[in-house]
mmCIF file of C-alpha atoms and ligand atoms in Angstrom:
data_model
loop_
_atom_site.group_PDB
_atom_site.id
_atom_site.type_symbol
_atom_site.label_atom_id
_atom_site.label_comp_id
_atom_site.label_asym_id
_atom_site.label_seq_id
_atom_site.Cartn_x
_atom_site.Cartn_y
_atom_site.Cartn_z
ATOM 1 C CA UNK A 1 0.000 0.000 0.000
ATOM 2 C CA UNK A 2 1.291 3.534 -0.884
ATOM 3 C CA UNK A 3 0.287 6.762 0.617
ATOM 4 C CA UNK A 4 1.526 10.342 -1.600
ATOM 5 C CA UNK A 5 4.395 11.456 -0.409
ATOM 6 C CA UNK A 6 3.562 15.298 -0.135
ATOM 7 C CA UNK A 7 6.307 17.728 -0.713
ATOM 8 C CA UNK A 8 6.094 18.934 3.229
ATOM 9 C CA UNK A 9 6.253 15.293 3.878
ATOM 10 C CA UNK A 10 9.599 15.001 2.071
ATOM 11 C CA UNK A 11 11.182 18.638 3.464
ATOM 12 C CA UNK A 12 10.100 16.879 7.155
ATOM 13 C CA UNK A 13 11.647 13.789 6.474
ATOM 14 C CA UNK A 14 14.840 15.019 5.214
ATOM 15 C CA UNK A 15 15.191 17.598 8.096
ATOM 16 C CA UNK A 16 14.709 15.280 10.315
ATOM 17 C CA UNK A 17 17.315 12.716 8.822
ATOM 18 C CA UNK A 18 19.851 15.487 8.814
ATOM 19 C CA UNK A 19 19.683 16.464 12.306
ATOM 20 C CA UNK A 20 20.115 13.138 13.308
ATOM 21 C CA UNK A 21 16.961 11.321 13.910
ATOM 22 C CA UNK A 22 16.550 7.812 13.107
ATOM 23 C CA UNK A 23 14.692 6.297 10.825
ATOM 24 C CA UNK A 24 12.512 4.022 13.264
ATOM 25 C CA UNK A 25 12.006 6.948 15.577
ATOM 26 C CA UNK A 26 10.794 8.739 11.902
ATOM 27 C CA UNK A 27 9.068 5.839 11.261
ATOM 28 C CA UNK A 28 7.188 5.574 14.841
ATOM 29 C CA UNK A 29 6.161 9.435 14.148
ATOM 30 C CA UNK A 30 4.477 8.477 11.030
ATOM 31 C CA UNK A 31 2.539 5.813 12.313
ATOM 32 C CA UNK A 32 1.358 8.360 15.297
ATOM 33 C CA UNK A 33 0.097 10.261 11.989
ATOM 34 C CA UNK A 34 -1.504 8.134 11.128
ATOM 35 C CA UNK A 35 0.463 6.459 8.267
ATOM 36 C CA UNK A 36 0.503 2.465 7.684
ATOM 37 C CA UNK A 37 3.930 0.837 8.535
ATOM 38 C CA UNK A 38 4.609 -0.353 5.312
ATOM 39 C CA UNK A 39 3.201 2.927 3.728
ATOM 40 C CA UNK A 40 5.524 4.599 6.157
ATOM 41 C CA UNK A 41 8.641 2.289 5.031
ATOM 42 C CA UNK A 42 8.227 2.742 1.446
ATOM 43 C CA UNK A 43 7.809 6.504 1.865
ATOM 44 C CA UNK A 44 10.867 6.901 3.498
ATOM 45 C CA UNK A 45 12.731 4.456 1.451
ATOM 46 C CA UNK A 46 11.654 6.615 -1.392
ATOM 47 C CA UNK A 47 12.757 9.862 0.148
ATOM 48 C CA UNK A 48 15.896 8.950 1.361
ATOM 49 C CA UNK A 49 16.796 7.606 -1.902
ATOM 50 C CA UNK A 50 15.516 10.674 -3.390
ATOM 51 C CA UNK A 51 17.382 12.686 -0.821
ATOM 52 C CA UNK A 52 20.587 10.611 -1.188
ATOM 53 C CA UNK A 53 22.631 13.779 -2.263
ATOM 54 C CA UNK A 54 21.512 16.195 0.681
ATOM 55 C CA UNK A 55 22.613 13.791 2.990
ATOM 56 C CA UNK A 56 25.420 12.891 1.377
ATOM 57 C CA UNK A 57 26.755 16.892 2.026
ATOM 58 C CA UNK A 58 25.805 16.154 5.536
ATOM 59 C CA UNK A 59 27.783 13.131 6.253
ATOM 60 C CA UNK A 60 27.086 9.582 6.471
ATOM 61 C CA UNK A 61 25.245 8.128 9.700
ATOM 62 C CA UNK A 62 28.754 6.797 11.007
ATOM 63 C CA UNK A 63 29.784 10.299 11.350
ATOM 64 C CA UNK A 64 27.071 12.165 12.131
ATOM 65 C CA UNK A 65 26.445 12.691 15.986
ATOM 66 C CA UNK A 66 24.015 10.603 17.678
ATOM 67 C CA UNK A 67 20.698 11.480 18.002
ATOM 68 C CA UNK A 68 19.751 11.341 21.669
ATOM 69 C CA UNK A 69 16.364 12.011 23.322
ATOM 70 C CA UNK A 70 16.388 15.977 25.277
ATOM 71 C CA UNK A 71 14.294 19.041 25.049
ATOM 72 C CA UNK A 72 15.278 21.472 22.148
ATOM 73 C CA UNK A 73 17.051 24.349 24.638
ATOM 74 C CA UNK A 74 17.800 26.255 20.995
ATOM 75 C CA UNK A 75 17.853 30.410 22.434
ATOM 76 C CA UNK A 76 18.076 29.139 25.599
ATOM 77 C CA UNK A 77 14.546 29.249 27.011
ATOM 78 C CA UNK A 78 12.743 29.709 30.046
ATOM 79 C CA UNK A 79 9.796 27.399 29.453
ATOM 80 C CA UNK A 80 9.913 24.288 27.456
ATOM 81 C CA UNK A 81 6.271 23.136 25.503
ATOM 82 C CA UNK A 82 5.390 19.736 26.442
ATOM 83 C CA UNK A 83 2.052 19.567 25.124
ATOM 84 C CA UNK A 84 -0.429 19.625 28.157
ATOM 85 C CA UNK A 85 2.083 21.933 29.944
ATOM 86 C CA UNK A 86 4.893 24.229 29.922
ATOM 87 C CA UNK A 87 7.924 22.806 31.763
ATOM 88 C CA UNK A 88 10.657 25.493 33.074
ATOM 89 C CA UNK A 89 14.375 25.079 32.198
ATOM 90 C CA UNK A 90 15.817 25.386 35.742
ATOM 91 C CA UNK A 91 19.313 24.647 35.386
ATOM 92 C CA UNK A 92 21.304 22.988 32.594
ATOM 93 C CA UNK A 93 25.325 21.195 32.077
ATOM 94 C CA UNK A 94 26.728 20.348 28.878
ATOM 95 C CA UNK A 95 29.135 17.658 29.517
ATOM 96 C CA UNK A 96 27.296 15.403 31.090
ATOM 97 C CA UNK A 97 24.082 16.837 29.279
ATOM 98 C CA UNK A 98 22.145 17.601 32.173
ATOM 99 C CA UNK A 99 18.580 19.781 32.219
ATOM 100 C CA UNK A 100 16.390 20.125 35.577
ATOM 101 C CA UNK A 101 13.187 21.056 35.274
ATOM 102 C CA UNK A 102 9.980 22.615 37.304
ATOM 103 C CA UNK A 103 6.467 22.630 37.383
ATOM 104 C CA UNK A 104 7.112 18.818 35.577
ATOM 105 C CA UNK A 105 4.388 17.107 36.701
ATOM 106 C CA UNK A 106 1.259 18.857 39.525
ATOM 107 C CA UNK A 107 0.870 18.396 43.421
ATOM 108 C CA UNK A 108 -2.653 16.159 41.812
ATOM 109 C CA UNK A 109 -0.014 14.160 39.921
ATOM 110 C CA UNK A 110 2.626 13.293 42.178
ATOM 111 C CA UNK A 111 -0.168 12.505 44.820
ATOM 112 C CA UNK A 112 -2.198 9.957 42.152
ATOM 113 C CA UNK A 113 1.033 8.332 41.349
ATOM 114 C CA UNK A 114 2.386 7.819 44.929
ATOM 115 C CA UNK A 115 -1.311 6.664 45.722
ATOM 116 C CA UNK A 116 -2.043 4.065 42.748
ATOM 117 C CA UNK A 117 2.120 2.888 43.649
ATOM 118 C CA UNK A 118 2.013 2.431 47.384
ATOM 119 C CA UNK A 119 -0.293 -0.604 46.746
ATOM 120 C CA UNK A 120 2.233 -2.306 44.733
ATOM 121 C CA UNK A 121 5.813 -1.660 46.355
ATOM 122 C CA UNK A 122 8.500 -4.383 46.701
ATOM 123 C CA UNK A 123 11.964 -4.320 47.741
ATOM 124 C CA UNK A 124 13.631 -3.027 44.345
ATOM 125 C CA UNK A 125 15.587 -5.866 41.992
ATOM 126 C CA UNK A 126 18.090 -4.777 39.710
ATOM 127 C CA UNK A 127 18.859 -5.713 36.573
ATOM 128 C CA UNK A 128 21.476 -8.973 37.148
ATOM 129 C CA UNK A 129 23.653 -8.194 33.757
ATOM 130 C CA UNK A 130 25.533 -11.504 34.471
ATOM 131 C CA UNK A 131 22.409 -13.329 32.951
ATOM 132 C CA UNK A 132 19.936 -10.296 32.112
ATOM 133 C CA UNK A 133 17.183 -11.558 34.936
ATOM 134 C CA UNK A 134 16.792 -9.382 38.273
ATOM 135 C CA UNK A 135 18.172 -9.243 41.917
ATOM 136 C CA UNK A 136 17.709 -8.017 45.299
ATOM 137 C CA UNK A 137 20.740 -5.723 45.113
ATOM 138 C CA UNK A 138 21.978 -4.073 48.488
ATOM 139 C CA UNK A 139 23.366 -1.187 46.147
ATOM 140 C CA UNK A 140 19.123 -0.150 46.003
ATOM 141 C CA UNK A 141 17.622 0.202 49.114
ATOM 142 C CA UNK A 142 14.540 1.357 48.110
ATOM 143 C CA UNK A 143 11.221 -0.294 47.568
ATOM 144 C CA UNK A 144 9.763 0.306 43.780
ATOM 145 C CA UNK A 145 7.342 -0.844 41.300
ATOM 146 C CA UNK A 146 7.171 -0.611 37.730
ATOM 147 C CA UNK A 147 4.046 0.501 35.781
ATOM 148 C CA UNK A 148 3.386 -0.560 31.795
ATOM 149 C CA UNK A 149 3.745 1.746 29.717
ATOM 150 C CA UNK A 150 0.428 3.357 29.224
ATOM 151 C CA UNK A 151 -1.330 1.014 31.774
ATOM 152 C CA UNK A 152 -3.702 4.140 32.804
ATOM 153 C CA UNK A 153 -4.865 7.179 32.430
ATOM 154 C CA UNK A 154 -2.241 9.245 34.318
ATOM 155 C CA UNK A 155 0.680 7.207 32.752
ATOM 156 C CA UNK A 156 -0.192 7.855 29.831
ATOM 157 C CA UNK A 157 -0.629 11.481 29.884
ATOM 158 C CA UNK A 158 2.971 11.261 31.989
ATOM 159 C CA UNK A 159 4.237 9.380 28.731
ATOM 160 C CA UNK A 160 2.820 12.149 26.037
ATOM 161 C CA UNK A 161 4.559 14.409 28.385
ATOM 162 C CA UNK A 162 7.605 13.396 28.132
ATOM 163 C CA UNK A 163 7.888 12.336 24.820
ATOM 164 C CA UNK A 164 7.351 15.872 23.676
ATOM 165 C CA UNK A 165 9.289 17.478 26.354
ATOM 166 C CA UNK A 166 11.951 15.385 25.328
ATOM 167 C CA UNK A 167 11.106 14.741 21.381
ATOM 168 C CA UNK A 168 11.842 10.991 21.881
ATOM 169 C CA UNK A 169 9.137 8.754 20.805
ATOM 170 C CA UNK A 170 6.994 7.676 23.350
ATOM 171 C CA UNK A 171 7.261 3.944 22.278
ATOM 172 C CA UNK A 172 11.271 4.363 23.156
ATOM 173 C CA UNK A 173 10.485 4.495 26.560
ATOM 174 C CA UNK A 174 10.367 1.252 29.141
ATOM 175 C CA UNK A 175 7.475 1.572 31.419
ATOM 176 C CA UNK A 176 7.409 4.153 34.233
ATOM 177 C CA UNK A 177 9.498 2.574 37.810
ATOM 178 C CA UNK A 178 8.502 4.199 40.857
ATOM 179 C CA UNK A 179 10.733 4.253 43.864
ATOM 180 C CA UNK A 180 10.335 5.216 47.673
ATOM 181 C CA UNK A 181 12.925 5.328 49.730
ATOM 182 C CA UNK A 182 12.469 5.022 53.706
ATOM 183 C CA UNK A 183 15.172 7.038 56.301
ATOM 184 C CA UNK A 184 18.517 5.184 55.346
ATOM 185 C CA UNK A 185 17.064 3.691 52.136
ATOM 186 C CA UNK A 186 19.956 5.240 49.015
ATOM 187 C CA UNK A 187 20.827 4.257 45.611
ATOM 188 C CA UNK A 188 24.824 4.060 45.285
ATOM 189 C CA UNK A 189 26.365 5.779 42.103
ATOM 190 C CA UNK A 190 25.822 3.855 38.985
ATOM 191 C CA UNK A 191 25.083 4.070 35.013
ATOM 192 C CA UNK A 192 22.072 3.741 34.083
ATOM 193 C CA UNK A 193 23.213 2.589 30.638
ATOM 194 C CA UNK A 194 23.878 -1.592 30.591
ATOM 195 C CA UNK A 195 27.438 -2.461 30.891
ATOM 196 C CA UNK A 196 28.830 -3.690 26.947
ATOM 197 C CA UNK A 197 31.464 -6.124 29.175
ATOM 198 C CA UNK A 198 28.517 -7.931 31.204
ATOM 199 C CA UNK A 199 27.291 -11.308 29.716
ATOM 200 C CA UNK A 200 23.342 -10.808 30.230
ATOM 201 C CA UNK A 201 23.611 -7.289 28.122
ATOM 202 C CA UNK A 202 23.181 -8.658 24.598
ATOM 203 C CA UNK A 203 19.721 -10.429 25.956
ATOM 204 C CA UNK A 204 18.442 -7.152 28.025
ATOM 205 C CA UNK A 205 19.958 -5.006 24.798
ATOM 206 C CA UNK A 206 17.062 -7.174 22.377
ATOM 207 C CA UNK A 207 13.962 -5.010 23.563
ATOM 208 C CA UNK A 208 14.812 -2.042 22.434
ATOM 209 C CA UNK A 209 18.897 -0.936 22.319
ATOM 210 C CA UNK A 210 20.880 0.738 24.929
ATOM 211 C CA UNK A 211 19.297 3.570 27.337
ATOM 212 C CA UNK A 212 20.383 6.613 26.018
ATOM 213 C CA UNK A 213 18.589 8.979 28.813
ATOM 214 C CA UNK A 214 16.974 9.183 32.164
ATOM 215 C CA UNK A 215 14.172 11.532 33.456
ATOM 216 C CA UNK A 216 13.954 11.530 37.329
ATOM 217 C CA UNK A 217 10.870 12.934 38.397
ATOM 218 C CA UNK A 218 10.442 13.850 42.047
ATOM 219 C CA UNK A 219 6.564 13.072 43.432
ATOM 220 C CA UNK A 220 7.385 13.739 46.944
ATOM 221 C CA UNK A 221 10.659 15.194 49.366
ATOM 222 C CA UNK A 222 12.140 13.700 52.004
ATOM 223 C CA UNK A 223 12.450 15.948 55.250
ATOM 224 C CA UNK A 224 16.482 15.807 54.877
ATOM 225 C CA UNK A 225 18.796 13.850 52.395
ATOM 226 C CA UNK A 226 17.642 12.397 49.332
ATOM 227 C CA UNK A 227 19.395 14.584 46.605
ATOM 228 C CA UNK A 228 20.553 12.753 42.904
ATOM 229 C CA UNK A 229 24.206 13.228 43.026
ATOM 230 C CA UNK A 230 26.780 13.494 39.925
ATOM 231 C CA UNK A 231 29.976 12.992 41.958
ATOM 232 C CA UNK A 232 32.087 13.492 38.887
ATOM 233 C CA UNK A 233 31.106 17.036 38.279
ATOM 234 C CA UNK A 234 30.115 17.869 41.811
ATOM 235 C CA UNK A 235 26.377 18.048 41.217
ATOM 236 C CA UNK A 236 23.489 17.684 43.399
ATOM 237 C CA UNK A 237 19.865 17.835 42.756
ATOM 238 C CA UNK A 238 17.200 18.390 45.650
ATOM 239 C CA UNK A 239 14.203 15.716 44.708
ATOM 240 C CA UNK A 240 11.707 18.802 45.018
ATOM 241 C CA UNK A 241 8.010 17.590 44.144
ATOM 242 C CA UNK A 242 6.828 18.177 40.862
ATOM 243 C CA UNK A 243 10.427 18.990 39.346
ATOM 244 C CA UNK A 244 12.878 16.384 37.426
ATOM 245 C CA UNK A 245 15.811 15.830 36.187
ATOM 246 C CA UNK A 246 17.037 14.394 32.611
ATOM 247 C CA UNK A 247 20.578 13.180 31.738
ATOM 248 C CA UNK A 248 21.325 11.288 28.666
ATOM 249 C CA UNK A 249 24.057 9.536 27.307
ATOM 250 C CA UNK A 250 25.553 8.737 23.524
ATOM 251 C CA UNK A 251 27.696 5.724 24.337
ATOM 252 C CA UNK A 252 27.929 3.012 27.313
ATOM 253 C CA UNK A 253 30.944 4.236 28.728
ATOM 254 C CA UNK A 254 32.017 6.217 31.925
ATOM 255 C CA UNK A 255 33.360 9.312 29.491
ATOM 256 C CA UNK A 256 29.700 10.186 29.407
ATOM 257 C CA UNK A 257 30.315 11.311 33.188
ATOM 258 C CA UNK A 258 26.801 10.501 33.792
ATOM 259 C CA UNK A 259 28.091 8.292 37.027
ATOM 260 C CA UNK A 260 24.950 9.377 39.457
ATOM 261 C CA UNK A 261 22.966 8.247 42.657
ATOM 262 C CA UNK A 262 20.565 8.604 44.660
ATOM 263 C CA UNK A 263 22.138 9.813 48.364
ATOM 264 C CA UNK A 264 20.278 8.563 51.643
ATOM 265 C CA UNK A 265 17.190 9.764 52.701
ATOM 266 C CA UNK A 266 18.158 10.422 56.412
ATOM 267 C CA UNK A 267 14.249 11.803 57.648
ATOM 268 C CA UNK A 268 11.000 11.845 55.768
ATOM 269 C CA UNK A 269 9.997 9.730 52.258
ATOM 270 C CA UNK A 270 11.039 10.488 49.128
ATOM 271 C CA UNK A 271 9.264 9.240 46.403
ATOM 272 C CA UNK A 272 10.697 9.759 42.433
ATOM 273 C CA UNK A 273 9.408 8.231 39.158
ATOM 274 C CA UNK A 274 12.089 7.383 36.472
ATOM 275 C CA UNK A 275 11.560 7.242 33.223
ATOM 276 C CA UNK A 276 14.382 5.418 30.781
ATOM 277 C CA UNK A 277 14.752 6.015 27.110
ATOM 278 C CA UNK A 278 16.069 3.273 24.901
ATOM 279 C CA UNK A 279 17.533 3.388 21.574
ATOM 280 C CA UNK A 280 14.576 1.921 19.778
ATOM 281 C CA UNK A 281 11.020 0.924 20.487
ATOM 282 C CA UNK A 282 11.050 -0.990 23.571
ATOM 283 C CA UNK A 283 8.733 -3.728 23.563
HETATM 284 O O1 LIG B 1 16.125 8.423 43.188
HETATM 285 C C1 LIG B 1 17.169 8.875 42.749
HETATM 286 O O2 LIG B 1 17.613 9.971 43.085
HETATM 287 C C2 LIG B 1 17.882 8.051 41.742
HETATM 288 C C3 LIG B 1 19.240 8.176 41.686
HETATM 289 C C4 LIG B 1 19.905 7.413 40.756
HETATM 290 C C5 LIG B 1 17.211 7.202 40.874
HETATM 291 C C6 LIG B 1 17.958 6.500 39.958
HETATM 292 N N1 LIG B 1 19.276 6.606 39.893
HETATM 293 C C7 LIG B 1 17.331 5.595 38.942
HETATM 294 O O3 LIG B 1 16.123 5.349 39.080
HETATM 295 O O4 LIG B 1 18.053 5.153 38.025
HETATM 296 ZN ZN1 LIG B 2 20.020 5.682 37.979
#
């Protein structure tokens, strides 16, 4: 099946191609437009092909950068459009590419979230990469659950969010963990990204890539303690309800300087959703 490939269709497609986009994440767009996968493929097959030259004055995909999920900060503004809301650019770092933002999510939200959660808490697992199953790891104190991604109403809305606030496709994303962490509870510095050297990576790396960014968003504070730490660059974030923050992250590899963690709660709860961005369409 063919749809007409308009000329704003091709002028889209090529723009996005040359600042980096994928073709699946182009691909996943066109479908949310509406357009048939294999309508979709053959349109873009066409264009490319078409296109060929203007890309070719661009650079091949091996040396163009990476495209990796993040709000567009272009004129550095104040407010960022995500759809249902506009989110404010609080702070921002370059290297790692760090952006916190307010007024991310309402008081409503973070209370519905914490509510529907609570009922479902258990003692968090992480990901064992020795065989790509999960663990009760001592470096996670905190007790978490995970929703599906669009599993209701709220999530979903969450998920539109931050797919525009972050112009990754919202089928990129795994499904939204929520943690709370009790006085003494802490997550130790880690990556977020799965380790290339481990044995159970290629397995976890099958639904969807590598995580290329995080979004941390903070549904409730914790009396004292609690703040997501960078230790490499010195950086601490208070988990202030209704704010995040994103990082992201072009390779697996500590040069990223995305090392971060999650420092003890030492009075009160803190509760934070965290949203991961993969590669491709997670499934
Ligand atoms: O809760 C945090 O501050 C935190 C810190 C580090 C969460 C995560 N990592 C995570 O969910 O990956
Ligand atoms: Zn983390």
């Amino acid at each position: 099946m063919t749809q007409p490939i308009s000329p704003e269709l091709r002028a889209w497609v090529v723009a996005q191609l040359a600042i980096g986009h994928s073709p699946p994440a182009l691909r996943i767009s066109m479908r949310d437009a509406g357009w048939q996968d294999d309508a979709a493929e053959a349109a873009l097959v066409e264009i490319q092909a078409l296109a060929g030259g203007v890309l070719g004055e661009v650079g091949s995909a091996d040396d163009m950068p990476k495209a990796l999920p993040g709000p567009n900060l272009e004129g550095s503004p104040l407010h960022v459009d995500a759809g249902d809301r506009q989110v404010q650019v609080m702070q921002t770092m370059r290297h790692p590419r760090v952006v916190v933002f307010g007024n991310l999510l309402s008081q409503e939200e973070c209370n519905e979230l914490i509510a529907i959660a609570r009922a479902r808490l258990v003692r968090s697992l992480t990901v064992e990469t020795q065989t790509g199953g999960e663990v009760m790891n001592v470096d996670r104190t905190s007790d978490g659950m995970f929703f599906e991604r669009g599993e209701n109403e709220i999530v979903a809305r969450l998920e539109r969010r931050i797919a525009k606030l972050l112009q990754w496709p919202l089928e990129f994303g795994e499904g939204l963990q929520v943690l709370r962490y009790s006085p003494g509870a802490q997550y130790r510095p880690h990556y977020d990204y799965f380790d290339p050297s481990e044995p159970g990576t290629p397995t976890i790396l099958r639904r969807g890539g590598q995580r290329v960014g995080t979004l941390l968003m903070y549904l409730q504070a914790p009396e004292q303690g609690g703040a997501t730490t960078f230790p490499d660059v010195g950086l601490e974030v208070a988990p202030l309800p209704g704010t995040g923050v994103f990082f992201s992250y072009d390779r697996p590899d500590p040069a990223t300087r995305t090392l971060h963690g999650g420092a003890p709660v030492l009075a009160g709860e803190k509760w934070v959703a965290t949203k991961w961005l993969r590669e491709r369409e997670f499934t």
